[in-house]
């Protein structure tokens, strides 16, 4: 990915800026015991990245409540 600059951490995800000035969202948390994950979409502003993270966790909460979480 080249050089990235850490911007902030939000709900276990890192929001970083890549060389082209786009925001990249990913996590690699051993505390969650989950596979590393990176959003395919790159974002222009931090609030867009945070909204995508919120959507991710809402989806995971739904899957968990439906008993489908692996």
mmCIF file with all atom_site columns, N, CA and C in Angstrom:
data_model
loop_
_atom_site.group_PDB
_atom_site.id
_atom_site.type_symbol
_atom_site.label_atom_id
_atom_site.label_alt_id
_atom_site.label_comp_id
_atom_site.label_asym_id
_atom_site.label_entity_id
_atom_site.label_seq_id
_atom_site.pdbx_PDB_ins_code
_atom_site.Cartn_x
_atom_site.Cartn_y
_atom_site.Cartn_z
_atom_site.occupancy
_atom_site.B_iso_or_equiv
_atom_site.pdbx_formal_charge
_atom_site.auth_seq_id
_atom_site.auth_comp_id
_atom_site.auth_asym_id
_atom_site.auth_atom_id
_atom_site.pdbx_PDB_model_num
ATOM 1   N N  . UNK A 1 1  ? 0.821   -1.195  0.000  1.00 0.00 ? 1  UNK A N  1
ATOM 2   C CA . UNK A 1 1  ? 0.000   0.000   0.000  1.00 0.00 ? 1  UNK A CA 1
ATOM 3   C C  . UNK A 1 1  ? 0.862   1.254   0.000  1.00 0.00 ? 1  UNK A C  1
ATOM 4   N N  . UNK A 1 2  ? 2.156   1.112   0.156  1.00 0.00 ? 2  UNK A N  1
ATOM 5   C CA . UNK A 1 2  ? 3.010   2.293   0.180  1.00 0.00 ? 2  UNK A CA 1
ATOM 6   C C  . UNK A 1 2  ? 3.005   2.941   1.556  1.00 0.00 ? 2  UNK A C  1
ATOM 7   N N  . UNK A 1 3  ? 3.320   4.217   1.586  1.00 0.00 ? 3  UNK A N  1
ATOM 8   C CA . UNK A 1 3  ? 3.311   4.951   2.849  1.00 0.00 ? 3  UNK A CA 1
ATOM 9   C C  . UNK A 1 3  ? 1.891   5.326   3.229  1.00 0.00 ? 3  UNK A C  1
ATOM 10  N N  . UNK A 1 4  ? 1.534   5.054   4.472  1.00 0.00 ? 4  UNK A N  1
ATOM 11  C CA . UNK A 1 4  ? 0.234   5.458   4.981  1.00 0.00 ? 4  UNK A CA 1
ATOM 12  C C  . UNK A 1 4  ? 0.434   6.208   6.286  1.00 0.00 ? 4  UNK A C  1
ATOM 13  N N  . UNK A 1 5  ? -0.439  7.156   6.545  1.00 0.00 ? 5  UNK A N  1
ATOM 14  C CA . UNK A 1 5  ? -0.378  7.943   7.772  1.00 0.00 ? 5  UNK A CA 1
ATOM 15  C C  . UNK A 1 5  ? -1.618  7.623   8.602  1.00 0.00 ? 5  UNK A C  1
ATOM 16  N N  . UNK A 1 6  ? -1.397  7.200   9.845  1.00 0.00 ? 6  UNK A N  1
ATOM 17  C CA . UNK A 1 6  ? -2.502  6.905   10.742 1.00 0.00 ? 6  UNK A CA 1
ATOM 18  C C  . UNK A 1 6  ? -3.257  8.197   11.045 1.00 0.00 ? 6  UNK A C  1
ATOM 19  N N  . UNK A 1 7  ? -4.575  8.185   10.837 1.00 0.00 ? 7  UNK A N  1
ATOM 20  C CA . UNK A 1 7  ? -5.408  9.343   11.125 1.00 0.00 ? 7  UNK A CA 1
ATOM 21  C C  . UNK A 1 7  ? -6.096  9.173   12.476 1.00 0.00 ? 7  UNK A C  1
ATOM 22  N N  . UNK A 1 8  ? -6.811  8.054   12.643 1.00 0.00 ? 8  UNK A N  1
ATOM 23  C CA . UNK A 1 8  ? -7.498  7.786   13.905 1.00 0.00 ? 8  UNK A CA 1
ATOM 24  C C  . UNK A 1 8  ? -7.889  6.321   13.972 1.00 0.00 ? 8  UNK A C  1
ATOM 25  N N  . UNK A 1 9  ? -8.280  5.884   15.145 1.00 0.00 ? 9  UNK A N  1
ATOM 26  C CA . UNK A 1 9  ? -8.837  4.549   15.330 1.00 0.00 ? 9  UNK A CA 1
ATOM 27  C C  . UNK A 1 9  ? -10.282 4.745   15.765 1.00 0.00 ? 9  UNK A C  1
ATOM 28  N N  . UNK A 1 10 ? -11.200 3.991   15.141 1.00 0.00 ? 10 UNK A N  1
ATOM 29  C CA . UNK A 1 10 ? -12.621 4.130   15.426 1.00 0.00 ? 10 UNK A CA 1
ATOM 30  C C  . UNK A 1 10 ? -13.247 2.751   15.469 1.00 0.00 ? 10 UNK A C  1
ATOM 31  N N  . UNK A 1 11 ? -13.794 2.388   16.615 1.00 0.00 ? 11 UNK A N  1
ATOM 32  C CA . UNK A 1 11 ? -14.481 1.097   16.798 1.00 0.00 ? 11 UNK A CA 1
ATOM 33  C C  . UNK A 1 11 ? -13.666 -0.070  16.264 1.00 0.00 ? 11 UNK A C  1
ATOM 34  N N  . UNK A 1 12 ? -12.455 -0.180  16.718 1.00 0.00 ? 12 UNK A N  1
ATOM 35  C CA . UNK A 1 12 ? -11.474 -1.226  16.407 1.00 0.00 ? 12 UNK A CA 1
ATOM 36  C C  . UNK A 1 12 ? -10.862 -1.130  15.013 1.00 0.00 ? 12 UNK A C  1
ATOM 37  N N  . UNK A 1 13 ? -11.279 -0.193  14.182 1.00 0.00 ? 13 UNK A N  1
ATOM 38  C CA . UNK A 1 13 ? -10.721 -0.026  12.842 1.00 0.00 ? 13 UNK A CA 1
ATOM 39  C C  . UNK A 1 13 ? -9.718  1.125   12.821 1.00 0.00 ? 13 UNK A C  1
ATOM 40  N N  . UNK A 1 14 ? -8.695  0.978   12.001 1.00 0.00 ? 14 UNK A N  1
ATOM 41  C CA . UNK A 1 14 ? -7.747  2.065   11.752 1.00 0.00 ? 14 UNK A CA 1
ATOM 42  C C  . UNK A 1 14 ? -8.196  2.816   10.510 1.00 0.00 ? 14 UNK A C  1
ATOM 43  N N  . UNK A 1 15 ? -8.182  4.130   10.598 1.00 0.00 ? 15 UNK A N  1
ATOM 44  C CA . UNK A 1 15 ? -8.442  4.975   9.434  1.00 0.00 ? 15 UNK A CA 1
ATOM 45  C C  . UNK A 1 15 ? -7.109  5.640   9.103  1.00 0.00 ? 15 UNK A C  1
ATOM 46  N N  . UNK A 1 16 ? -6.600  5.334   7.912  1.00 0.00 ? 16 UNK A N  1
ATOM 47  C CA . UNK A 1 16 ? -5.280  5.816   7.493  1.00 0.00 ? 16 UNK A CA 1
ATOM 48  C C  . UNK A 1 16 ? -5.398  6.533   6.160  1.00 0.00 ? 16 UNK A C  1
ATOM 49  N N  . UNK A 1 17 ? -4.463  7.451   5.906  1.00 0.00 ? 17 UNK A N  1
ATOM 50  C CA . UNK A 1 17 ? -4.416  8.150   4.629  1.00 0.00 ? 17 UNK A CA 1
ATOM 51  C C  . UNK A 1 17 ? -3.279  7.569   3.800  1.00 0.00 ? 17 UNK A C  1
ATOM 52  N N  . UNK A 1 18 ? -3.603  7.192   2.558  1.00 0.00 ? 18 UNK A N  1
ATOM 53  C CA . UNK A 1 18 ? -2.569  6.637   1.681  1.00 0.00 ? 18 UNK A CA 1
ATOM 54  C C  . UNK A 1 18 ? -1.858  7.750   0.910  1.00 0.00 ? 18 UNK A C  1
ATOM 55  N N  . UNK A 1 19 ? -0.933  7.365   0.051  1.00 0.00 ? 19 UNK A N  1
ATOM 56  C CA . UNK A 1 19 ? -0.129  8.338   -0.703 1.00 0.00 ? 19 UNK A CA 1
ATOM 57  C C  . UNK A 1 19 ? -0.958  9.261   -1.587 1.00 0.00 ? 19 UNK A C  1
ATOM 58  N N  . UNK A 1 20 ? -2.104  8.769   -2.056 1.00 0.00 ? 20 UNK A N  1
ATOM 59  C CA . UNK A 1 20 ? -2.933  9.579   -2.954 1.00 0.00 ? 20 UNK A CA 1
ATOM 60  C C  . UNK A 1 20 ? -3.922  10.467  -2.197 1.00 0.00 ? 20 UNK A C  1
ATOM 61  N N  . UNK A 1 21 ? -3.863  10.463  -0.866 1.00 0.00 ? 21 UNK A N  1
ATOM 62  C CA . UNK A 1 21 ? -4.733  11.315  -0.070 1.00 0.00 ? 21 UNK A CA 1
ATOM 63  C C  . UNK A 1 21 ? -6.094  10.710  0.235  1.00 0.00 ? 21 UNK A C  1
ATOM 64  N N  . UNK A 1 22 ? -6.292  9.452   -0.140 1.00 0.00 ? 22 UNK A N  1
ATOM 65  C CA . UNK A 1 22 ? -7.556  8.766   0.145  1.00 0.00 ? 22 UNK A CA 1
ATOM 66  C C  . UNK A 1 22 ? -7.459  8.084   1.501  1.00 0.00 ? 22 UNK A C  1
ATOM 67  N N  . UNK A 1 23 ? -8.616  7.955   2.158  1.00 0.00 ? 23 UNK A N  1
ATOM 68  C CA . UNK A 1 23 ? -8.668  7.277   3.446  1.00 0.00 ? 23 UNK A CA 1
ATOM 69  C C  . UNK A 1 23 ? -8.945  5.793   3.245  1.00 0.00 ? 23 UNK A C  1
ATOM 70  N N  . UNK A 1 24 ? -8.180  4.976   3.933  1.00 0.00 ? 24 UNK A N  1
ATOM 71  C CA . UNK A 1 24 ? -8.287  3.525   3.869  1.00 0.00 ? 24 UNK A CA 1
ATOM 72  C C  . UNK A 1 24 ? -8.667  3.038   5.264  1.00 0.00 ? 24 UNK A C  1
ATOM 73  N N  . UNK A 1 25 ? -9.631  2.112   5.328  1.00 0.00 ? 25 UNK A N  1
ATOM 74  C CA . UNK A 1 25 ? -10.111 1.583   6.601  1.00 0.00 ? 25 UNK A CA 1
ATOM 75  C C  . UNK A 1 25 ? -9.772  0.104   6.687  1.00 0.00 ? 25 UNK A C  1
ATOM 76  N N  . UNK A 1 26 ? -9.139  -0.295  7.794  1.00 0.00 ? 26 UNK A N  1
ATOM 77  C CA . UNK A 1 26 ? -8.787  -1.702  7.972  1.00 0.00 ? 26 UNK A CA 1
ATOM 78  C C  . UNK A 1 26 ? -8.615  -2.022  9.452  1.00 0.00 ? 26 UNK A C  1
ATOM 79  N N  . UNK A 1 27 ? -8.630  -3.318  9.763  1.00 0.00 ? 27 UNK A N  1
ATOM 80  C CA . UNK A 1 27 ? -8.210  -3.738  11.098 1.00 0.00 ? 27 UNK A CA 1
ATOM 81  C C  . UNK A 1 27 ? -7.495  -5.066  11.026 1.00 0.00 ? 27 UNK A C  1
ATOM 82  N N  . UNK A 1 28 ? -6.651  -5.263  12.010 1.00 0.00 ? 28 UNK A N  1
ATOM 83  C CA . UNK A 1 28 ? -5.895  -6.498  12.159 1.00 0.00 ? 28 UNK A CA 1
ATOM 84  C C  . UNK A 1 28 ? -5.743  -6.717  13.654 1.00 0.00 ? 28 UNK A C  1
ATOM 85  N N  . UNK A 1 29 ? -6.856  -7.017  14.316 1.00 0.00 ? 29 UNK A N  1
ATOM 86  C CA . UNK A 1 29 ? -6.863  -7.079  15.767 1.00 0.00 ? 29 UNK A CA 1
ATOM 87  C C  . UNK A 1 29 ? -6.808  -8.509  16.277 1.00 0.00 ? 29 UNK A C  1
ATOM 88  N N  . UNK A 1 30 ? -5.747  -8.830  16.972 1.00 0.00 ? 30 UNK A N  1
ATOM 89  C CA . UNK A 1 30 ? -5.659  -10.146 17.608 1.00 0.00 ? 30 UNK A CA 1
ATOM 90  C C  . UNK A 1 30 ? -6.630  -10.245 18.784 1.00 0.00 ? 30 UNK A C  1
ATOM 91  N N  . UNK A 1 31 ? -7.078  -9.094  19.320 1.00 0.00 ? 31 UNK A N  1
ATOM 92  C CA . UNK A 1 31 ? -8.002  -9.101  20.452 1.00 0.00 ? 31 UNK A CA 1
ATOM 93  C C  . UNK A 1 31 ? -9.397  -9.581  20.058 1.00 0.00 ? 31 UNK A C  1
ATOM 94  N N  . UNK A 1 32 ? -9.778  -9.362  18.804 1.00 0.00 ? 32 UNK A N  1
ATOM 95  C CA . UNK A 1 32 ? -11.098 -9.778  18.349 1.00 0.00 ? 32 UNK A CA 1
ATOM 96  C C  . UNK A 1 32 ? -11.112 -11.219 17.835 1.00 0.00 ? 32 UNK A C  1
ATOM 97  N N  . UNK A 1 33 ? -9.941  -11.816 17.669 1.00 0.00 ? 33 UNK A N  1
ATOM 98  C CA . UNK A 1 33 ? -9.833  -13.172 17.140 1.00 0.00 ? 33 UNK A CA 1
ATOM 99  C C  . UNK A 1 33 ? -10.584 -13.291 15.816 1.00 0.00 ? 33 UNK A C  1
ATOM 100 N N  . UNK A 1 34 ? -10.353 -12.339 14.944 1.00 0.00 ? 34 UNK A N  1
ATOM 101 C CA . UNK A 1 34 ? -11.028 -12.303 13.654 1.00 0.00 ? 34 UNK A CA 1
ATOM 102 C C  . UNK A 1 34 ? -9.998  -12.126 12.552 1.00 0.00 ? 34 UNK A C  1
ATOM 103 N N  . UNK A 1 35 ? -10.384 -12.507 11.356 1.00 0.00 ? 35 UNK A N  1
ATOM 104 C CA . UNK A 1 35 ? -9.524  -12.359 10.185 1.00 0.00 ? 35 UNK A CA 1
ATOM 105 C C  . UNK A 1 35 ? -9.304  -10.881 9.896  1.00 0.00 ? 35 UNK A C  1
ATOM 106 N N  . UNK A 1 36 ? -8.075  -10.486 9.561  1.00 0.00 ? 36 UNK A N  1
ATOM 107 C CA . UNK A 1 36 ? -7.842  -9.087  9.173  1.00 0.00 ? 36 UNK A CA 1
ATOM 108 C C  . UNK A 1 36 ? -8.800  -8.674  8.057  1.00 0.00 ? 36 UNK A C  1
ATOM 109 N N  . UNK A 1 37 ? -9.234  -7.433  8.082  1.00 0.00 ? 37 UNK A N  1
ATOM 110 C CA . UNK A 1 37 ? -10.255 -6.976  7.148  1.00 0.00 ? 37 UNK A CA 1
ATOM 111 C C  . UNK A 1 37 ? -9.911  -5.576  6.666  1.00 0.00 ? 37 UNK A C  1
ATOM 112 N N  . UNK A 1 38 ? -10.121 -5.340  5.387  1.00 0.00 ? 38 UNK A N  1
ATOM 113 C CA . UNK A 1 38 ? -9.930  -4.001  4.829  1.00 0.00 ? 38 UNK A CA 1
ATOM 114 C C  . UNK A 1 38 ? -11.095 -3.683  3.909  1.00 0.00 ? 38 UNK A C  1
ATOM 115 N N  . UNK A 1 39 ? -11.672 -2.506  4.051  1.00 0.00 ? 39 UNK A N  1
ATOM 116 C CA . UNK A 1 39 ? -12.754 -2.084  3.175  1.00 0.00 ? 39 UNK A CA 1
ATOM 117 C C  . UNK A 1 39 ? -12.204 -1.899  1.765  1.00 0.00 ? 39 UNK A C  1
ATOM 118 N N  . UNK A 1 40 ? -12.960 -2.320  0.763  1.00 0.00 ? 40 UNK A N  1
ATOM 119 C CA . UNK A 1 40 ? -12.556 -2.115  -0.623 1.00 0.00 ? 40 UNK A CA 1
ATOM 120 C C  . UNK A 1 40 ? -12.626 -0.641  -1.006 1.00 0.00 ? 40 UNK A C  1
ATOM 121 N N  . UNK A 1 41 ? -13.639 0.037   -0.507 1.00 0.00 ? 41 UNK A N  1
ATOM 122 C CA . UNK A 1 41 ? -13.855 1.447   -0.817 1.00 0.00 ? 41 UNK A CA 1
ATOM 123 C C  . UNK A 1 41 ? -12.828 2.323   -0.106 1.00 0.00 ? 41 UNK A C  1
ATOM 124 N N  . UNK A 1 42 ? -12.350 3.338   -0.794 1.00 0.00 ? 42 UNK A N  1
ATOM 125 C CA . UNK A 1 42 ? -11.519 4.358   -0.179 1.00 0.00 ? 42 UNK A CA 1
ATOM 126 C C  . UNK A 1 42 ? -12.385 5.599   -0.019 1.00 0.00 ? 42 UNK A C  1
ATOM 127 N N  . UNK A 1 43 ? -12.121 6.386   0.995  1.00 0.00 ? 43 UNK A N  1
ATOM 128 C CA . UNK A 1 43 ? -12.992 7.486   1.359  1.00 0.00 ? 43 UNK A CA 1
ATOM 129 C C  . UNK A 1 43 ? -12.284 8.827   1.221  1.00 0.00 ? 43 UNK A C  1
ATOM 130 N N  . UNK A 1 44 ? -13.081 9.873   1.057  1.00 0.00 ? 44 UNK A N  1
ATOM 131 C CA . UNK A 1 44 ? -12.570 11.235  0.929  1.00 0.00 ? 44 UNK A CA 1
ATOM 132 C C  . UNK A 1 44 ? -12.448 11.925  2.285  1.00 0.00 ? 44 UNK A C  1
ATOM 133 N N  . UNK A 1 45 ? -13.442 11.692  3.173  1.00 0.00 ? 45 UNK A N  1
ATOM 134 C CA . UNK A 1 45 ? -13.452 12.361  4.474  1.00 0.00 ? 45 UNK A CA 1
ATOM 135 C C  . UNK A 1 45 ? -13.665 11.344  5.594  1.00 0.00 ? 45 UNK A C  1
ATOM 136 N N  . UNK A 1 46 ? -13.194 11.692  6.781  1.00 0.00 ? 46 UNK A N  1
ATOM 137 C CA . UNK A 1 46 ? -13.223 10.777  7.920  1.00 0.00 ? 46 UNK A CA 1
ATOM 138 C C  . UNK A 1 46 ? -14.649 10.377  8.272  1.00 0.00 ? 46 UNK A C  1
ATOM 139 N N  . UNK A 1 47 ? -15.602 11.295  8.210  1.00 0.00 ? 47 UNK A N  1
ATOM 140 C CA . UNK A 1 47 ? -16.976 10.950  8.592  1.00 0.00 ? 47 UNK A CA 1
ATOM 141 C C  . UNK A 1 47 ? -17.563 9.877   7.670  1.00 0.00 ? 47 UNK A C  1
ATOM 142 N N  . UNK A 1 48 ? -17.184 9.868   6.396  1.00 0.00 ? 48 UNK A N  1
ATOM 143 C CA . UNK A 1 48 ? -17.635 8.801   5.487  1.00 0.00 ? 48 UNK A CA 1
ATOM 144 C C  . UNK A 1 48 ? -17.065 7.452   5.921  1.00 0.00 ? 48 UNK A C  1
ATOM 145 N N  . UNK A 1 49 ? -15.803 7.445   6.281  1.00 0.00 ? 49 UNK A N  1
ATOM 146 C CA . UNK A 1 49 ? -15.161 6.215   6.743  1.00 0.00 ? 49 UNK A CA 1
ATOM 147 C C  . UNK A 1 49 ? -15.820 5.719   8.027  1.00 0.00 ? 49 UNK A C  1
ATOM 148 N N  . UNK A 1 50 ? -16.121 6.638   8.940  1.00 0.00 ? 50 UNK A N  1
ATOM 149 C CA . UNK A 1 50 ? -16.764 6.255   10.198 1.00 0.00 ? 50 UNK A CA 1
ATOM 150 C C  . UNK A 1 50 ? -18.166 5.691   9.950  1.00 0.00 ? 50 UNK A C  1
ATOM 151 N N  . UNK A 1 51 ? -18.897 6.263   9.023  1.00 0.00 ? 51 UNK A N  1
ATOM 152 C CA . UNK A 1 51 ? -20.232 5.754   8.695  1.00 0.00 ? 51 UNK A CA 1
ATOM 153 C C  . UNK A 1 51 ? -20.140 4.338   8.119  1.00 0.00 ? 51 UNK A C  1
ATOM 154 N N  . UNK A 1 52 ? -19.154 4.083   7.291  1.00 0.00 ? 52 UNK A N  1
ATOM 155 C CA . UNK A 1 52 ? -18.967 2.735   6.741  1.00 0.00 ? 52 UNK A CA 1
ATOM 156 C C  . UNK A 1 52 ? -18.637 1.740   7.852  1.00 0.00 ? 52 UNK A C  1
ATOM 157 N N  . UNK A 1 53 ? -17.853 2.163   8.818  1.00 0.00 ? 53 UNK A N  1
ATOM 158 C CA . UNK A 1 53 ? -17.534 1.300   9.964  1.00 0.00 ? 53 UNK A CA 1
ATOM 159 C C  . UNK A 1 53 ? -18.795 1.015   10.769 1.00 0.00 ? 53 UNK A C  1
ATOM 160 N N  . UNK A 1 54 ? -19.603 2.039   11.011 1.00 0.00 ? 54 UNK A N  1
ATOM 161 C CA . UNK A 1 54 ? -20.864 1.847   11.732 1.00 0.00 ? 54 UNK A CA 1
ATOM 162 C C  . UNK A 1 54 ? -21.763 0.855   10.994 1.00 0.00 ? 54 UNK A C  1
ATOM 163 N N  . UNK A 1 55 ? -21.839 0.984   9.671  1.00 0.00 ? 55 UNK A N  1
ATOM 164 C CA . UNK A 1 55 ? -22.647 0.056   8.882  1.00 0.00 ? 55 UNK A CA 1
ATOM 165 C C  . UNK A 1 55 ? -22.118 -1.368  8.996  1.00 0.00 ? 55 UNK A C  1
ATOM 166 N N  . UNK A 1 56 ? -20.801 -1.519  8.981  1.00 0.00 ? 56 UNK A N  1
ATOM 167 C CA . UNK A 1 56 ? -20.188 -2.840  9.134  1.00 0.00 ? 56 UNK A CA 1
ATOM 168 C C  . UNK A 1 56 ? -20.624 -3.477  10.452 1.00 0.00 ? 56 UNK A C  1
ATOM 169 N N  . UNK A 1 57 ? -20.517 -2.713  11.567 1.00 0.00 ? 57 UNK A N  1
ATOM 170 C CA . UNK A 1 57 ? -20.856 -3.275  12.869 1.00 0.00 ? 57 UNK A CA 1
ATOM 171 C C  . UNK A 1 57 ? -22.351 -3.520  13.024 1.00 0.00 ? 57 UNK A C  1
ATOM 172 N N  . UNK A 1 58 ? -23.207 -2.689  12.393 1.00 0.00 ? 58 UNK A N  1
ATOM 173 C CA . UNK A 1 58 ? -24.651 -2.964  12.417 1.00 0.00 ? 58 UNK A CA 1
ATOM 174 C C  . UNK A 1 58 ? -24.947 -4.287  11.710 1.00 0.00 ? 58 UNK A C  1
ATOM 175 N N  . UNK A 1 59 ? -24.287 -4.513  10.589 1.00 0.00 ? 59 UNK A N  1
ATOM 176 C CA . UNK A 1 59 ? -24.471 -5.757  9.843  1.00 0.00 ? 59 UNK A CA 1
ATOM 177 C C  . UNK A 1 59 ? -24.007 -6.951  10.678 1.00 0.00 ? 59 UNK A C  1
ATOM 178 N N  . UNK A 1 60 ? -22.862 -6.820  11.326 1.00 0.00 ? 60 UNK A N  1
ATOM 179 C CA . UNK A 1 60 ? -22.351 -7.906  12.164 1.00 0.00 ? 60 UNK A CA 1
ATOM 180 C C  . UNK A 1 60 ? -23.285 -8.170  13.344 1.00 0.00 ? 60 UNK A C  1
ATOM 181 N N  . UNK A 1 61 ? -23.839 -7.129  13.935 1.00 0.00 ? 61 UNK A N  1
ATOM 182 C CA . UNK A 1 61 ? -24.765 -7.299  15.063 1.00 0.00 ? 61 UNK A CA 1
ATOM 183 C C  . UNK A 1 61 ? -26.019 -8.039  14.610 1.00 0.00 ? 61 UNK A C  1
ATOM 184 N N  . UNK A 1 62 ? -26.514 -7.704  13.422 1.00 0.00 ? 62 UNK A N  1
ATOM 185 C CA . UNK A 1 62 ? -27.680 -8.414  12.866 1.00 0.00 ? 62 UNK A CA 1
ATOM 186 C C  . UNK A 1 62 ? -27.361 -9.887  12.660 1.00 0.00 ? 62 UNK A C  1
ATOM 187 N N  . UNK A 1 63 ? -26.196 -10.153 12.065 1.00 0.00 ? 63 UNK A N  1
ATOM 188 C CA . UNK A 1 63 ? -25.794 -11.551 11.826 1.00 0.00 ? 63 UNK A CA 1
ATOM 189 C C  . UNK A 1 63 ? -25.684 -12.307 13.150 1.00 0.00 ? 63 UNK A C  1
ATOM 190 N N  . UNK A 1 64 ? -25.128 -11.665 14.148 1.00 0.00 ? 64 UNK A N  1
ATOM 191 C CA . UNK A 1 64 ? -24.973 -12.309 15.458 1.00 0.00 ? 64 UNK A CA 1
ATOM 192 C C  . UNK A 1 64 ? -26.340 -12.619 16.061 1.00 0.00 ? 64 UNK A C  1
ATOM 193 N N  . UNK A 1 65 ? -27.250 -11.625 16.015 1.00 0.00 ? 65 UNK A N  1
ATOM 194 C CA . UNK A 1 65 ? -28.565 -11.833 16.616 1.00 0.00 ? 65 UNK A CA 1
ATOM 195 C C  . UNK A 1 65 ? -29.370 -12.896 15.868 1.00 0.00 ? 65 UNK A C  1
ATOM 196 N N  . UNK A 1 66 ? -29.059 -13.104 14.596 1.00 0.00 ? 66 UNK A N  1
ATOM 197 C CA . UNK A 1 66 ? -29.733 -14.142 13.820 1.00 0.00 ? 66 UNK A CA 1
ATOM 198 C C  . UNK A 1 66 ? -29.027 -15.495 13.967 1.00 0.00 ? 66 UNK A C  1
ATOM 199 N N  . UNK A 1 67 ? -27.959 -15.543 14.749 1.00 0.00 ? 67 UNK A N  1
ATOM 200 C CA . UNK A 1 67 ? -27.263 -16.798 14.984 1.00 0.00 ? 67 UNK A CA 1
ATOM 201 C C  . UNK A 1 67 ? -26.406 -17.256 13.825 1.00 0.00 ? 67 UNK A C  1
ATOM 202 N N  . UNK A 1 68 ? -26.012 -16.319 12.946 1.00 0.00 ? 68 UNK A N  1
ATOM 203 C CA . UNK A 1 68 ? -25.237 -16.702 11.767 1.00 0.00 ? 68 UNK A CA 1
ATOM 204 C C  . UNK A 1 68 ? -23.755 -16.357 11.895 1.00 0.00 ? 68 UNK A C  1
ATOM 205 N N  . UNK A 1 69 ? -23.355 -15.770 12.971 1.00 0.00 ? 69 UNK A N  1
ATOM 206 C CA . UNK A 1 69 ? -21.959 -15.386 13.131 1.00 0.00 ? 69 UNK A CA 1
ATOM 207 C C  . UNK A 1 69 ? -21.097 -16.627 13.253 1.00 0.00 ? 69 UNK A C  1
ATOM 208 N N  . UNK A 1 70 ? -20.042 -16.695 12.501 1.00 0.00 ? 70 UNK A N  1
ATOM 209 C CA . UNK A 1 70 ? -19.186 -17.891 12.497 1.00 0.00 ? 70 UNK A CA 1
ATOM 210 C C  . UNK A 1 70 ? -18.305 -17.942 13.712 1.00 0.00 ? 70 UNK A C  1
#
